Coordinates of C-alpha atoms in Angstrom, one line a residue:
Chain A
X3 CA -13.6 25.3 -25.1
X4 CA -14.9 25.6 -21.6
X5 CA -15.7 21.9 -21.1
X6 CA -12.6 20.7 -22.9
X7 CA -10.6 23.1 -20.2
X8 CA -12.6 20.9 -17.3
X9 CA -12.1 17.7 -18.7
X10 CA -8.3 18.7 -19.2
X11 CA -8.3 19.7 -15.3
X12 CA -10.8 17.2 -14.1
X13 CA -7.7 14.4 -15.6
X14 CA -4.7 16.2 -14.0
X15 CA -7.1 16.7 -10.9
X16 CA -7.2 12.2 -10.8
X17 CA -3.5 11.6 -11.5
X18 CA -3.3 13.6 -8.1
X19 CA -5.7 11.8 -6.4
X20 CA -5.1 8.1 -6.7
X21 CA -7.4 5.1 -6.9
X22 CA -10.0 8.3 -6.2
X23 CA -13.5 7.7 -8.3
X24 CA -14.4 9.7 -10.6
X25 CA -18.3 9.8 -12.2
X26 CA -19.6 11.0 -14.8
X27 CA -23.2 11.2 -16.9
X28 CA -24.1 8.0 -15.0
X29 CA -27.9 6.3 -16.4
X30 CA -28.5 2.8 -14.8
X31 CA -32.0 1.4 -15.9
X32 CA -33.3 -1.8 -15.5
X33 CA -35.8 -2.7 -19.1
X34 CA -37.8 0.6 -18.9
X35 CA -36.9 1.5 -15.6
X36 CA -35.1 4.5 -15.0
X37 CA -33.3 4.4 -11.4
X38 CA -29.7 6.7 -11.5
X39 CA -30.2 9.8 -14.3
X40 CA -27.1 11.6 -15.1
X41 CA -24.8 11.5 -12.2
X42 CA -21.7 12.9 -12.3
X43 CA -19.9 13.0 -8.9
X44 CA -16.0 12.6 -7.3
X45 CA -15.6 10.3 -4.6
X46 CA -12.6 11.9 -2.2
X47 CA -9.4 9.4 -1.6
X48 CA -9.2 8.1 1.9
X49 CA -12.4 9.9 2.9
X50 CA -15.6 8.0 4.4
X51 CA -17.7 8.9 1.0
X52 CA -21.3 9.1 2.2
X53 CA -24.4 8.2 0.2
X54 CA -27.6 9.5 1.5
X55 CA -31.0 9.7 0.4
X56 CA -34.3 8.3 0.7
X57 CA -35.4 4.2 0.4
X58 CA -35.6 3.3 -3.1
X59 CA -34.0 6.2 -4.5
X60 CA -30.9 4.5 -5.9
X61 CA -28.0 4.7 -3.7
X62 CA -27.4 0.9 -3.5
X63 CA -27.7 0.8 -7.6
X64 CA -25.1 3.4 -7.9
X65 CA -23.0 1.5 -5.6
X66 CA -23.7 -1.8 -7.3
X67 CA -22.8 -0.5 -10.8
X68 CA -18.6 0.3 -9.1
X69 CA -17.9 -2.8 -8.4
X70 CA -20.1 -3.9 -11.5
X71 CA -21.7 -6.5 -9.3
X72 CA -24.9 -5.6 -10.9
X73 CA -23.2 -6.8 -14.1
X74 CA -25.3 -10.2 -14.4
X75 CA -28.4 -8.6 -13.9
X76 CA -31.3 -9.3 -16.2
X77 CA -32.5 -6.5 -18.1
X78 CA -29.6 -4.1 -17.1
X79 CA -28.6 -1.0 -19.0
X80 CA -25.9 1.0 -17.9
X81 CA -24.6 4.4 -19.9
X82 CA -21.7 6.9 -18.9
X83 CA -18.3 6.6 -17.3
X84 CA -16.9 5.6 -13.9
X85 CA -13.3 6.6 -13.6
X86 CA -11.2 4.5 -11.4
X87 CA -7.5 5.5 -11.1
X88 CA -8.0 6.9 -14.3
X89 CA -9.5 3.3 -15.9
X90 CA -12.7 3.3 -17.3
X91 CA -14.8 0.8 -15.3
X92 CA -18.0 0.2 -17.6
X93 CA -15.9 -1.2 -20.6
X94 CA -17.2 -4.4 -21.9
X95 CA -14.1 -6.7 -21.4
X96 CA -13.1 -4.7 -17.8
X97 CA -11.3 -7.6 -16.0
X98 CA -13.9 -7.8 -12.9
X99 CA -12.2 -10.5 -11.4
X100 CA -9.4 -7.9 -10.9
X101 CA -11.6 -4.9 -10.2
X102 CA -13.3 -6.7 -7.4
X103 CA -10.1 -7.4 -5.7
X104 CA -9.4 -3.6 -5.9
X105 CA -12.7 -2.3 -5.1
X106 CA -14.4 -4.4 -2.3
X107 CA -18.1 -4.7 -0.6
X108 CA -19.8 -5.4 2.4
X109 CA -23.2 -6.3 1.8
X110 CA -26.9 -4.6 4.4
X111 CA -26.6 -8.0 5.6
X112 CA -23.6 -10.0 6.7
X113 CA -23.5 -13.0 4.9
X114 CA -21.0 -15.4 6.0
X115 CA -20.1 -18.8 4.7
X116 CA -20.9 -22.3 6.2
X117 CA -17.4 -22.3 7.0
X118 CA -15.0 -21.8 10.4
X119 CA -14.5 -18.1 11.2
X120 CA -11.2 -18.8 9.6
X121 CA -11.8 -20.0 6.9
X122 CA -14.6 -17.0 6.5
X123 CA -11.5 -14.8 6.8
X124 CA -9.6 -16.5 3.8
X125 CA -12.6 -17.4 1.9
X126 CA -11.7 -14.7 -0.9
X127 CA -7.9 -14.6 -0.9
X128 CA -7.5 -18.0 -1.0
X129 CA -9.0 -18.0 -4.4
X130 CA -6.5 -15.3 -5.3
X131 CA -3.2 -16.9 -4.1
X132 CA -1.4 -20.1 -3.0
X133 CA -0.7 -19.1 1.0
X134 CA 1.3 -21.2 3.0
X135 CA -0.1 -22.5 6.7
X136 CA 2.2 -19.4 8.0
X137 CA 1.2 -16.7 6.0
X138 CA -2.9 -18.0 6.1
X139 CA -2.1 -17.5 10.2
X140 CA -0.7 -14.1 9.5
X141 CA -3.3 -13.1 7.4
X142 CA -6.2 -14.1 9.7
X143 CA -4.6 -12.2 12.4
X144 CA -3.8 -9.2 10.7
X145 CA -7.4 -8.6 9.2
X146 CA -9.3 -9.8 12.2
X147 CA -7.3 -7.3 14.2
X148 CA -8.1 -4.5 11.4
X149 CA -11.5 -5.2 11.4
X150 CA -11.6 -5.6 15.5
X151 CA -12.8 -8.8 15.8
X152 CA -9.3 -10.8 16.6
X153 CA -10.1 -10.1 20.6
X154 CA -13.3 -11.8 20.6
X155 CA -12.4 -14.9 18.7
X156 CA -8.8 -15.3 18.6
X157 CA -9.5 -18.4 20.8
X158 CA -12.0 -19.9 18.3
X159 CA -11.0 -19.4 15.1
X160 CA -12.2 -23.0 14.2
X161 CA -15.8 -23.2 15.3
X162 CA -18.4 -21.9 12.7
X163 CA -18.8 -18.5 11.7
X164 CA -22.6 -19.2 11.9
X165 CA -21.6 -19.0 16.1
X166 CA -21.0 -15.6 16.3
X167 CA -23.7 -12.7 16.5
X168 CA -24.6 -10.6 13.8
X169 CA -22.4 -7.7 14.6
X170 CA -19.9 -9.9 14.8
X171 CA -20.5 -11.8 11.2
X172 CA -20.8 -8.2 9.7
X173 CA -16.9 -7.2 10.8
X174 CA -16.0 -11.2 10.0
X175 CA -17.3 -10.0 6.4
X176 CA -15.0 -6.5 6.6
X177 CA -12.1 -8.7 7.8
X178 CA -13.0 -11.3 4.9
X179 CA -13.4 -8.2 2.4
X180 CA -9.9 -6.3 4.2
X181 CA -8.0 -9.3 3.5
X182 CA -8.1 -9.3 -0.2
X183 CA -6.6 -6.0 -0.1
X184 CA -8.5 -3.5 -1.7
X185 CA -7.7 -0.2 -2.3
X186 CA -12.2 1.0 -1.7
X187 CA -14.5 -0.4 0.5
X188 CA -17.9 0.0 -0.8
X189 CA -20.3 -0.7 2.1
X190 CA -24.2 -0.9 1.9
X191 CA -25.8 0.1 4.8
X192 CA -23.5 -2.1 7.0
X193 CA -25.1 -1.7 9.8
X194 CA -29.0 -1.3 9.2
X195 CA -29.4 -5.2 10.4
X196 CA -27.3 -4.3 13.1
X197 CA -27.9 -3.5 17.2
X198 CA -26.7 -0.2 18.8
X199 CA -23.5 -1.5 20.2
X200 CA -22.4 -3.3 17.1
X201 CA -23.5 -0.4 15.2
X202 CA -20.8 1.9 16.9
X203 CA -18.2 -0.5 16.8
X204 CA -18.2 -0.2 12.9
X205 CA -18.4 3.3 13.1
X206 CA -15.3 3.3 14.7
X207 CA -13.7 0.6 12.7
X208 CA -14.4 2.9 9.9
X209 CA -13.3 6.1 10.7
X210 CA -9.8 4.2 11.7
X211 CA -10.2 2.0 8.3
X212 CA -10.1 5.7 6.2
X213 CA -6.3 6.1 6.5
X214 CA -5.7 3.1 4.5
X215 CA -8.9 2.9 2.2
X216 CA -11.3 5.0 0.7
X217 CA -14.4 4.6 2.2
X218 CA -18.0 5.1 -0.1
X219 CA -20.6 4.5 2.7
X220 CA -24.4 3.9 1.6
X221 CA -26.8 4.6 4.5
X222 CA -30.4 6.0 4.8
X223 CA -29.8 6.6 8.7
X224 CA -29.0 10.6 8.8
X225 CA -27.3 10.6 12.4
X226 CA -25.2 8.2 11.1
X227 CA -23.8 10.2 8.4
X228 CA -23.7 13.4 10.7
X229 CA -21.1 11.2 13.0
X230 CA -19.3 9.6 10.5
X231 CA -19.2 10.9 6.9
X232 CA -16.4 13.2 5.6
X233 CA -18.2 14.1 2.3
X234 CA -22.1 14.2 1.7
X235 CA -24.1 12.8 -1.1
X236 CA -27.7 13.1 -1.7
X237 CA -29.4 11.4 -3.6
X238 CA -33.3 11.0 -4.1
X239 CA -35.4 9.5 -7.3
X240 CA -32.1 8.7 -9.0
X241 CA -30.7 12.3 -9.1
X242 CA -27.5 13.6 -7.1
X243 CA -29.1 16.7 -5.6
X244 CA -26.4 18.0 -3.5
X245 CA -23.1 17.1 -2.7
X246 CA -20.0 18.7 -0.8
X247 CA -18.5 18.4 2.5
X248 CA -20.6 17.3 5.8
X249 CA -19.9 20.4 8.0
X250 CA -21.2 22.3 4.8
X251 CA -24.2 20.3 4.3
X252 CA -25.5 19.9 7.7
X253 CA -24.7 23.9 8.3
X254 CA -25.8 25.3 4.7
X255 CA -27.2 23.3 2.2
X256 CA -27.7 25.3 -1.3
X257 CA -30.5 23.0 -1.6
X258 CA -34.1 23.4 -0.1
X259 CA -34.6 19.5 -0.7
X260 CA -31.2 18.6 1.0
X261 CA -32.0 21.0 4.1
X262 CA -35.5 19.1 4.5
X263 CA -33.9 15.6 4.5
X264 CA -31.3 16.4 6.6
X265 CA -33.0 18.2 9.2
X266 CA -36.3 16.8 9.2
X267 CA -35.7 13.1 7.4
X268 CA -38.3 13.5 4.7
X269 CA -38.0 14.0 1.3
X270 CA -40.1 16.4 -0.7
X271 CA -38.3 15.7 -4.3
Chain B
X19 CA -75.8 -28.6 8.5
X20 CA -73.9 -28.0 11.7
X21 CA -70.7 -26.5 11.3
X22 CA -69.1 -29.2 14.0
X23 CA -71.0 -31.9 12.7
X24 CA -69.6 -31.2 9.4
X25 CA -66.0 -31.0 10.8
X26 CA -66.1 -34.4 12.0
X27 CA -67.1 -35.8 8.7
X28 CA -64.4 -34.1 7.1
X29 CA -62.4 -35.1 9.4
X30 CA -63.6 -39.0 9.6
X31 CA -63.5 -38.9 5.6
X32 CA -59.1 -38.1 6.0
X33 CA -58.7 -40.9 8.4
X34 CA -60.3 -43.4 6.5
X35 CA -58.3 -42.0 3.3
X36 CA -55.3 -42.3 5.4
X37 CA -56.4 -45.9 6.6
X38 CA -57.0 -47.3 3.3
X39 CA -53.7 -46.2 1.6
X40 CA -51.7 -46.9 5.0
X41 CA -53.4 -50.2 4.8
X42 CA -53.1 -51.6 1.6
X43 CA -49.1 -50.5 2.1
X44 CA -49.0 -52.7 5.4
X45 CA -51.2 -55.3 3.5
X46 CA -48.6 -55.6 0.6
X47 CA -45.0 -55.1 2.7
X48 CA -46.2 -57.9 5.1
X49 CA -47.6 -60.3 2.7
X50 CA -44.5 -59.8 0.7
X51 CA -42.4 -60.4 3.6
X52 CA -44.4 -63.2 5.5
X53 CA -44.1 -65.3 2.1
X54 CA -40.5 -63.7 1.2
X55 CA -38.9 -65.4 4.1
X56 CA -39.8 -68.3 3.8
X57 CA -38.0 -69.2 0.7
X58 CA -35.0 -66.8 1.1
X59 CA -32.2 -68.1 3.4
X60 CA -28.2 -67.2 3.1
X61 CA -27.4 -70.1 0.2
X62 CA -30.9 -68.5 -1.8
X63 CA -28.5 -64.8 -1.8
X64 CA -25.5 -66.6 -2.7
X65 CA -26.0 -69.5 -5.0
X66 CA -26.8 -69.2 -8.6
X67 CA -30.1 -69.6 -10.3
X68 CA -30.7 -73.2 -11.6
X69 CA -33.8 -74.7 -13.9
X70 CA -35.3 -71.5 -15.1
X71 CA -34.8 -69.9 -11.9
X72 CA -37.7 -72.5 -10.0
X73 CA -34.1 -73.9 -8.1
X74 CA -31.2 -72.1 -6.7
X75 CA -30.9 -68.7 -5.7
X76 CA -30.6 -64.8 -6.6
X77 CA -26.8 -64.4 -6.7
X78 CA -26.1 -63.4 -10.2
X79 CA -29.6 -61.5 -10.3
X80 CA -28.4 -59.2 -7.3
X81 CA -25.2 -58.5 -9.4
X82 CA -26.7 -57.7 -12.3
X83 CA -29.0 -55.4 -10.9
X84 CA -26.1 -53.7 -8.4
X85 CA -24.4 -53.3 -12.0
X86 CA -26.8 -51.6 -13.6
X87 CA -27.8 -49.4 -10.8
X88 CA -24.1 -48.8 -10.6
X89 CA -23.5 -47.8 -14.0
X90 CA -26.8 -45.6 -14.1
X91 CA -25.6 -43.3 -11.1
X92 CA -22.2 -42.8 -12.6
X93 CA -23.8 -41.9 -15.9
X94 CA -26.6 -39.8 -14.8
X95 CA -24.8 -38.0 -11.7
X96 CA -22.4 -35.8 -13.5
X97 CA -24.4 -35.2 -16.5
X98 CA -27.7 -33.7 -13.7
X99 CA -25.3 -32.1 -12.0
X100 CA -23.8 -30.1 -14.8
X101 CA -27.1 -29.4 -16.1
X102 CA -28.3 -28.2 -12.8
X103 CA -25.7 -25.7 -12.6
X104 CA -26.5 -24.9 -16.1
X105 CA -29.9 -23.9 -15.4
X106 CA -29.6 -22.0 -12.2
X107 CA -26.1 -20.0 -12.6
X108 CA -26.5 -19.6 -16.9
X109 CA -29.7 -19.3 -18.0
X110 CA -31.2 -15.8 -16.9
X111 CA -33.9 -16.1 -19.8
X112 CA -37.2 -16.7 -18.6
X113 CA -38.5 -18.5 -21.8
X114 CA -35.2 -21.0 -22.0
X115 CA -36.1 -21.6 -18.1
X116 CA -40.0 -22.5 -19.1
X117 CA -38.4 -24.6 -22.0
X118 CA -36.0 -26.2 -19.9
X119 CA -38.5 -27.0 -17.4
X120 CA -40.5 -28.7 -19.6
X121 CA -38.0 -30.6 -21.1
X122 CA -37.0 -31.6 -17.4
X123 CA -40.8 -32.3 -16.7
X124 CA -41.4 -34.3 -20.4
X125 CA -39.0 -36.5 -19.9
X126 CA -40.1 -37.3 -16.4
X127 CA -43.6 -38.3 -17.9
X128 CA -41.9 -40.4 -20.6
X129 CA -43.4 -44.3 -19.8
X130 CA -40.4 -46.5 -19.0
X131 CA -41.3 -48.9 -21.8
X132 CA -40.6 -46.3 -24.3
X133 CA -37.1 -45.9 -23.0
X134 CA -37.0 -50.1 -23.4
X135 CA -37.8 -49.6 -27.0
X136 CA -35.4 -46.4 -27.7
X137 CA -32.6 -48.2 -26.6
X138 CA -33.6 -51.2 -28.4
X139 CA -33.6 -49.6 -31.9
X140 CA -30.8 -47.2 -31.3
X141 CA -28.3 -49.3 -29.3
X142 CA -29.0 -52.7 -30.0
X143 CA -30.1 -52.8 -33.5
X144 CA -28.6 -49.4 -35.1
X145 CA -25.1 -49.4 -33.1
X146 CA -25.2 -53.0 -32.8
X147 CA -24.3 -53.7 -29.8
X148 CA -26.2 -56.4 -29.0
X149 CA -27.9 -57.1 -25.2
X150 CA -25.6 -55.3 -23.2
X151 CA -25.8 -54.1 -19.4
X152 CA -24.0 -50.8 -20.5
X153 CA -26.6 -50.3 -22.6
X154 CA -29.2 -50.9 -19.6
X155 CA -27.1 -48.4 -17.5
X156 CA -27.4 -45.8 -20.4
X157 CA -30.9 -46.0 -20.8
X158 CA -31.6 -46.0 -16.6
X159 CA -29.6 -43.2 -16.3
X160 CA -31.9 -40.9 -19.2
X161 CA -34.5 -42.4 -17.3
X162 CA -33.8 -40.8 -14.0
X163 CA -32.1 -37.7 -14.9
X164 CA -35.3 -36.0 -14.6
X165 CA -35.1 -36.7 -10.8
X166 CA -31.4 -36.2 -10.2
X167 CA -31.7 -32.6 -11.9
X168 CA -34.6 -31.3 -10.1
X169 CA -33.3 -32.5 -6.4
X170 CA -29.6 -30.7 -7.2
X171 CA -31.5 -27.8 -8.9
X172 CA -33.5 -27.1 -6.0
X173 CA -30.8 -27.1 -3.6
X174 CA -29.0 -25.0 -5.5
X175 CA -31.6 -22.8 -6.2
X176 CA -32.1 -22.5 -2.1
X177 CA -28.8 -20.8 -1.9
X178 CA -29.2 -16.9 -1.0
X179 CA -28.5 -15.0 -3.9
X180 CA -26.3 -12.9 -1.5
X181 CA -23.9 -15.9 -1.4
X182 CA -23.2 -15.6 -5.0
X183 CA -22.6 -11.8 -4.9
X184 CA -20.2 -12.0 -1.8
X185 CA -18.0 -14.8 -3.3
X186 CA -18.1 -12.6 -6.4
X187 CA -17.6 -9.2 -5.1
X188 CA -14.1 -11.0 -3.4
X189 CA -12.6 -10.8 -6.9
X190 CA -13.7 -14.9 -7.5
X191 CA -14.2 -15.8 -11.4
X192 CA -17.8 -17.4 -11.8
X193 CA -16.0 -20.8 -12.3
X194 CA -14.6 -20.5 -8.6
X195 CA -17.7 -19.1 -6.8
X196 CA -19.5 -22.8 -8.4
X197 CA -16.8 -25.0 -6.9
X198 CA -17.0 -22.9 -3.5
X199 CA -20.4 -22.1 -3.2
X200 CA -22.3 -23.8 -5.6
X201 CA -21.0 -27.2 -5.7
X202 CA -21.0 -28.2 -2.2
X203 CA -24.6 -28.0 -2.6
X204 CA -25.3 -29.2 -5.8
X205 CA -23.5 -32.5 -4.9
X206 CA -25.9 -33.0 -1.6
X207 CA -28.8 -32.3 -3.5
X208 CA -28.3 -34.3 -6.3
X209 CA -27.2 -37.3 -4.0
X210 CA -30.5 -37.1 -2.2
X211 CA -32.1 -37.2 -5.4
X212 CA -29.8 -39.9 -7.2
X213 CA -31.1 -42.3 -4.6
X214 CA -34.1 -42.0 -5.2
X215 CA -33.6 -42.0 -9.0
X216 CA -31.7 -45.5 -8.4
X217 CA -34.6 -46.8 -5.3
X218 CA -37.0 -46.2 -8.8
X219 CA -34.4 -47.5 -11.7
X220 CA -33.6 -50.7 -9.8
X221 CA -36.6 -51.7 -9.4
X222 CA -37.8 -51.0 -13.4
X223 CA -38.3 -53.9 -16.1
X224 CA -39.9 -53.0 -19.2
X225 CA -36.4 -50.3 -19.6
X226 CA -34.1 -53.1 -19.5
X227 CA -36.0 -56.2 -20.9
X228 CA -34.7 -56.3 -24.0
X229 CA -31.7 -54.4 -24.0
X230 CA -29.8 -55.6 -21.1
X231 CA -31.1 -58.9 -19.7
X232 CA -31.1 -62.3 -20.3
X233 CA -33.5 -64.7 -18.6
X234 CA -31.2 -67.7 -17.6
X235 CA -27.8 -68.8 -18.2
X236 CA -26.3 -65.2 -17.2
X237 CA -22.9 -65.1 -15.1
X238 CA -20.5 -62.2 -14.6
X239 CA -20.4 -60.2 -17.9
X240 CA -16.5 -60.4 -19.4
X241 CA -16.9 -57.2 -21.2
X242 CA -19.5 -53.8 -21.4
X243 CA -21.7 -55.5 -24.6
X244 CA -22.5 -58.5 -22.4
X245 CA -25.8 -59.3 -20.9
X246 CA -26.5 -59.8 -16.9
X247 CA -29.5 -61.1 -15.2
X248 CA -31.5 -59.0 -13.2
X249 CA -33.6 -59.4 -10.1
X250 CA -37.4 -57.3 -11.9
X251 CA -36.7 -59.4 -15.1
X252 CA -35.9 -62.6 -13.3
X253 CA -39.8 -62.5 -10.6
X254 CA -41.1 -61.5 -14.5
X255 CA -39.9 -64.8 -16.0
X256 CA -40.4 -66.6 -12.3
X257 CA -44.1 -65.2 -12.4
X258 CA -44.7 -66.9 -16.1
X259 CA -43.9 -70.1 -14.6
X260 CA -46.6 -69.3 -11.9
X261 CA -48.3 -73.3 -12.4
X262 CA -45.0 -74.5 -10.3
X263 CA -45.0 -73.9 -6.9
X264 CA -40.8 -74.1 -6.8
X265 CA -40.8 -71.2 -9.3
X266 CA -43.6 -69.3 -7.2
X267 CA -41.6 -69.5 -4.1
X268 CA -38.0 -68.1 -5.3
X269 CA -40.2 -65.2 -7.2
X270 CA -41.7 -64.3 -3.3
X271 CA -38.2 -64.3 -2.6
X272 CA -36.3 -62.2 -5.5
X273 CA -39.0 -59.8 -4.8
X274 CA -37.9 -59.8 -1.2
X275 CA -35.1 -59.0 -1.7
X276 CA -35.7 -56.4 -4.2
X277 CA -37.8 -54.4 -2.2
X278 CA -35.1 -54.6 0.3
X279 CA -32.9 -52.9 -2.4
X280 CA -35.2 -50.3 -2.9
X281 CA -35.7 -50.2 0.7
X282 CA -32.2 -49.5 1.6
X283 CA -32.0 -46.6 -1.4
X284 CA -35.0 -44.8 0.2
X285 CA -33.8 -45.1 3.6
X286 CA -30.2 -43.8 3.0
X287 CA -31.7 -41.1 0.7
X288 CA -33.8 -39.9 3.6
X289 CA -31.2 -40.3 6.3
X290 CA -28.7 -38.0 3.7
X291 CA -31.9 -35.6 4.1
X292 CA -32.2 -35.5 7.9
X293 CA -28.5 -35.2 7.5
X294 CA -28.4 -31.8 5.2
X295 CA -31.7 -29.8 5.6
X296 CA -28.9 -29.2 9.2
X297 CA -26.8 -27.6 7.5
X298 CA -28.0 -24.1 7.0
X299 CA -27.3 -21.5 4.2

């Protein structure tokens, strides 16, 4: 009775809170590995969502298996349900194509195409519709500008996106990922190949990208989260240990384990 | 022994390895040429072959061969670069990789007169098509799929898996993320590797002896079942003739200008690699 009563408020709870993602009794193994072990977690709508935990302890896996990007994998076994918008995602005949557009990534390391900076930005939408010369301008502009870039190229939109430095590649990939219009941005440690400087600039782009999307940030850099995140996850040998609001988190962790990675960056699960 | 004296034995022992293969390369290329131009001149490229080949020139041999090169790289280039892709984006399965490997590797070792004698029974005596230069082109273009599919398979297989996921993680279809990312360069690879299929097929005899080729008498072919001449089989039949100097002479030539052929394959196949190992993934 008492679970049906959750499940019954955990629904009405997502038609309020749209394109919001909802996990449950999540097991990811690759063959006889076991790496994510029955998570069940909410990810908050136009929050920065913000994956912590130690190396190796599953974050990018659990962040993979949203956007079913792991979906080729070899050996892959995935079990439980990720609500999106009320959808199941893990079905077997899920349109990916379309969840992709709706759930985006940026990748640890910016990969962009051997393609003009331009053409970086249109690389996925392109794809998606027939764009006249006007509207590919348009487009280019607008996401460059959202993903602050449009002031340091707007004069070179032609040379090769190979020219710019990596900070800059990694906000060419956010514009590239913005301009398909999704309604998440997954991103996987965006800025652990990155120096300092470019490091803040994406911090900043995404506190300012929050009002529009919902933001699930994977990062193994504490300080990070402290300036950044919204809501706290902690992961560590493929188990959620605690989650809940930053300010809570960093102040009073339920958990002894959460309190020692916080505060001294070690893990003792 | 001294462990510098036994450093500059080693070392003497390379060079001279070095120097006897370097040498007997020089030996041949200038022998071949120093004789070669002698009896090759313009009217040698352009006239047709008279007497059993001991008069005239090369013309219709150079056409026959261009032909079958021709029709080889149109067979062979779309079928190794479908089966690249096939390999490196669809099969995830260890064992089918091993077995396709081998299958690549097999047919690689297969000795070129065995594909002269496969095409013989299957085309030309069960299908009945008699000599026929299509034929030839059919049978060079199994015979150098091998190298085709390994040069487009290894560019493709040099692409950053991260490419793949970022194209797919934009919402493209598998389909689109091959023509975007994949084929680009498939096609570079597998042109590198098509010339040098075609710098090895052009140069082959025993493939097309008796199912493409006819030894004298050979003009354009009117239709695909037709025979051509050839520039391998025609220094083969020149070199049976070897007692009369005339015949000798023209076969220093026709092998002139086949290397030259060849030449001009490998050459443009390693420019096109100069060209592409620039452009970065």
């Amino acid at each position: 009775m008492e679970t049906a009563q959750k499940i019954i408020e955990n629904i009405s709870e997502n038609k309020i809170h749209q394109h919001y993602i909802s996990i449950s009794n999540l097991n990811v193994s690759f063959g006889s590995q076991h790496i994510l072990k029955n998570i069940s977690l909410n990810f908050q709508k136009n929050k920065v969502n913000c994956i912590v935990g130690p190396s190796g302890g599953g974050k990018s896996t659990l962040l993979r298996s949203i956007n079913r990007i792991n979906n080729d994998d070899y050996n892959l076994i995935i079990n439980g349900s990720i609500l999106f918008n009320n959808e199941e995602i893990l079905i077997k005949n899920k349109d990916l194509t379309k969840l992709r557009k709706e759930i985006g990534m940026v990748f640890q390391s910016p990969c962009v195409f051997p393609k003009s900076i331009k053409e970086n930005v249109l690389f996925g939408i392109e794809n998606h519709s027939k764009l006249s010369q006007a509207e590919k301008d348009s487009i280019v502009e607008e996401n460059l500008k959202a993903a602050s870039l449009w002031d340091e190229v707007s004069t070179r939109l032609n040379e090769s996106a190979k020219s710019l430095s990596i900070g800059q590649q990694q906000r060419l990939c956010i514009a590239r990922t913005l301009a398909v219009k999704p309604k998440i941005l997954l991103m996987d440690e965006p800025t652990s190949s990155l120096d300092p400087i470019s490091t803040e600039a994406i911090e900043v782009l995404m506190n300012r990208l929050k009002a529009e999307y919902t933001i699930i940030l994977v990062t193994h850099n504490i300080s990070q989260a402290k300036r950044i995140a919204d809501e706290l996850y902690f992961i560590c040998e493929g188990e959620l240990i605690e989650s809940g609001s930053k300010d809570v988190l960093f102040s009073n962790p339920k958990k002894e384990q959460t309190r020692t990675y916080l505060f001294n960056g070690t893990c003792n699960c | 022994m001294d462990r510098k004296l036994k450093n500059s034995i080693f070392k003497m022992l390379i060079w001279a390895a070095a120097c006897v293969a370097i040498g007997i390369l020089v030996f041949l290329i200038t022998v071949l040429f120093y004789k070669g131009f002698q009896s090759i001149s313009v009217d040698f490229l352009i006239s047709e072959s008279k007497n059993f080949g001991s008069e005239g020139g090369v013309f219709y041999q150079i056409i026959g061969s261009v032909l079958l090169t021709l029709c080889a790289a149109i067979i062979s280039f779309p079928l190794s670069l479908g089966f690249a892709i096939y390999k490196s984006e669809y099969v995830k399965n260890k064992y089918l990789q091993n077995f396709t490997d081998t299958i690549i590797y097999s047919l690689n070792g297969i000795p070129s007169i065995i594909f002269g004698i496969f095409g013989l029974i299957l085309f030309v005596n069960f299908f009945n098509t008699g000599v026929s230069w299509f034929v030839g082109g059919i049978i060079l273009a199994i015979m150098i799929l091998p190298t085709v599919i390994l040069s487009s398979y290894q560019s493709i297989n040099s692409i950053p898996n991260s490419y793949r996921e970022n194209a797919l993680s934009l919402g493209l279809t598998k389909w689109q993320v091959i023509k975007t990312v994949i084929f680009p360069r498939a096609i570079s690879g597998g042109f590198t590797g098509l010339l040098l299929g075609l710098a090895r097929a052009i140069g082959e005899t025993a493939p097309i002896m008796f199912i493409a080729t006819a030894f004298s008498g050979v003009t354009f072919p009117n239709g695909l079942f037709e025979p051509v001449s050839s520039l391998p089989t025609h220094i083969l039949s020149l070199a049976q003739q070897a007692t009369n100097p005339d015949a000798l002479e023209n076969a220093w030539g026709s092998s002139l200008v086949l290397i030259l052929l060849v030449f001009s394959f490998s050459i443009s196949a390693f420019v096109r690699r100069l060209q592409y190992s620039k452009l970065k993934y």
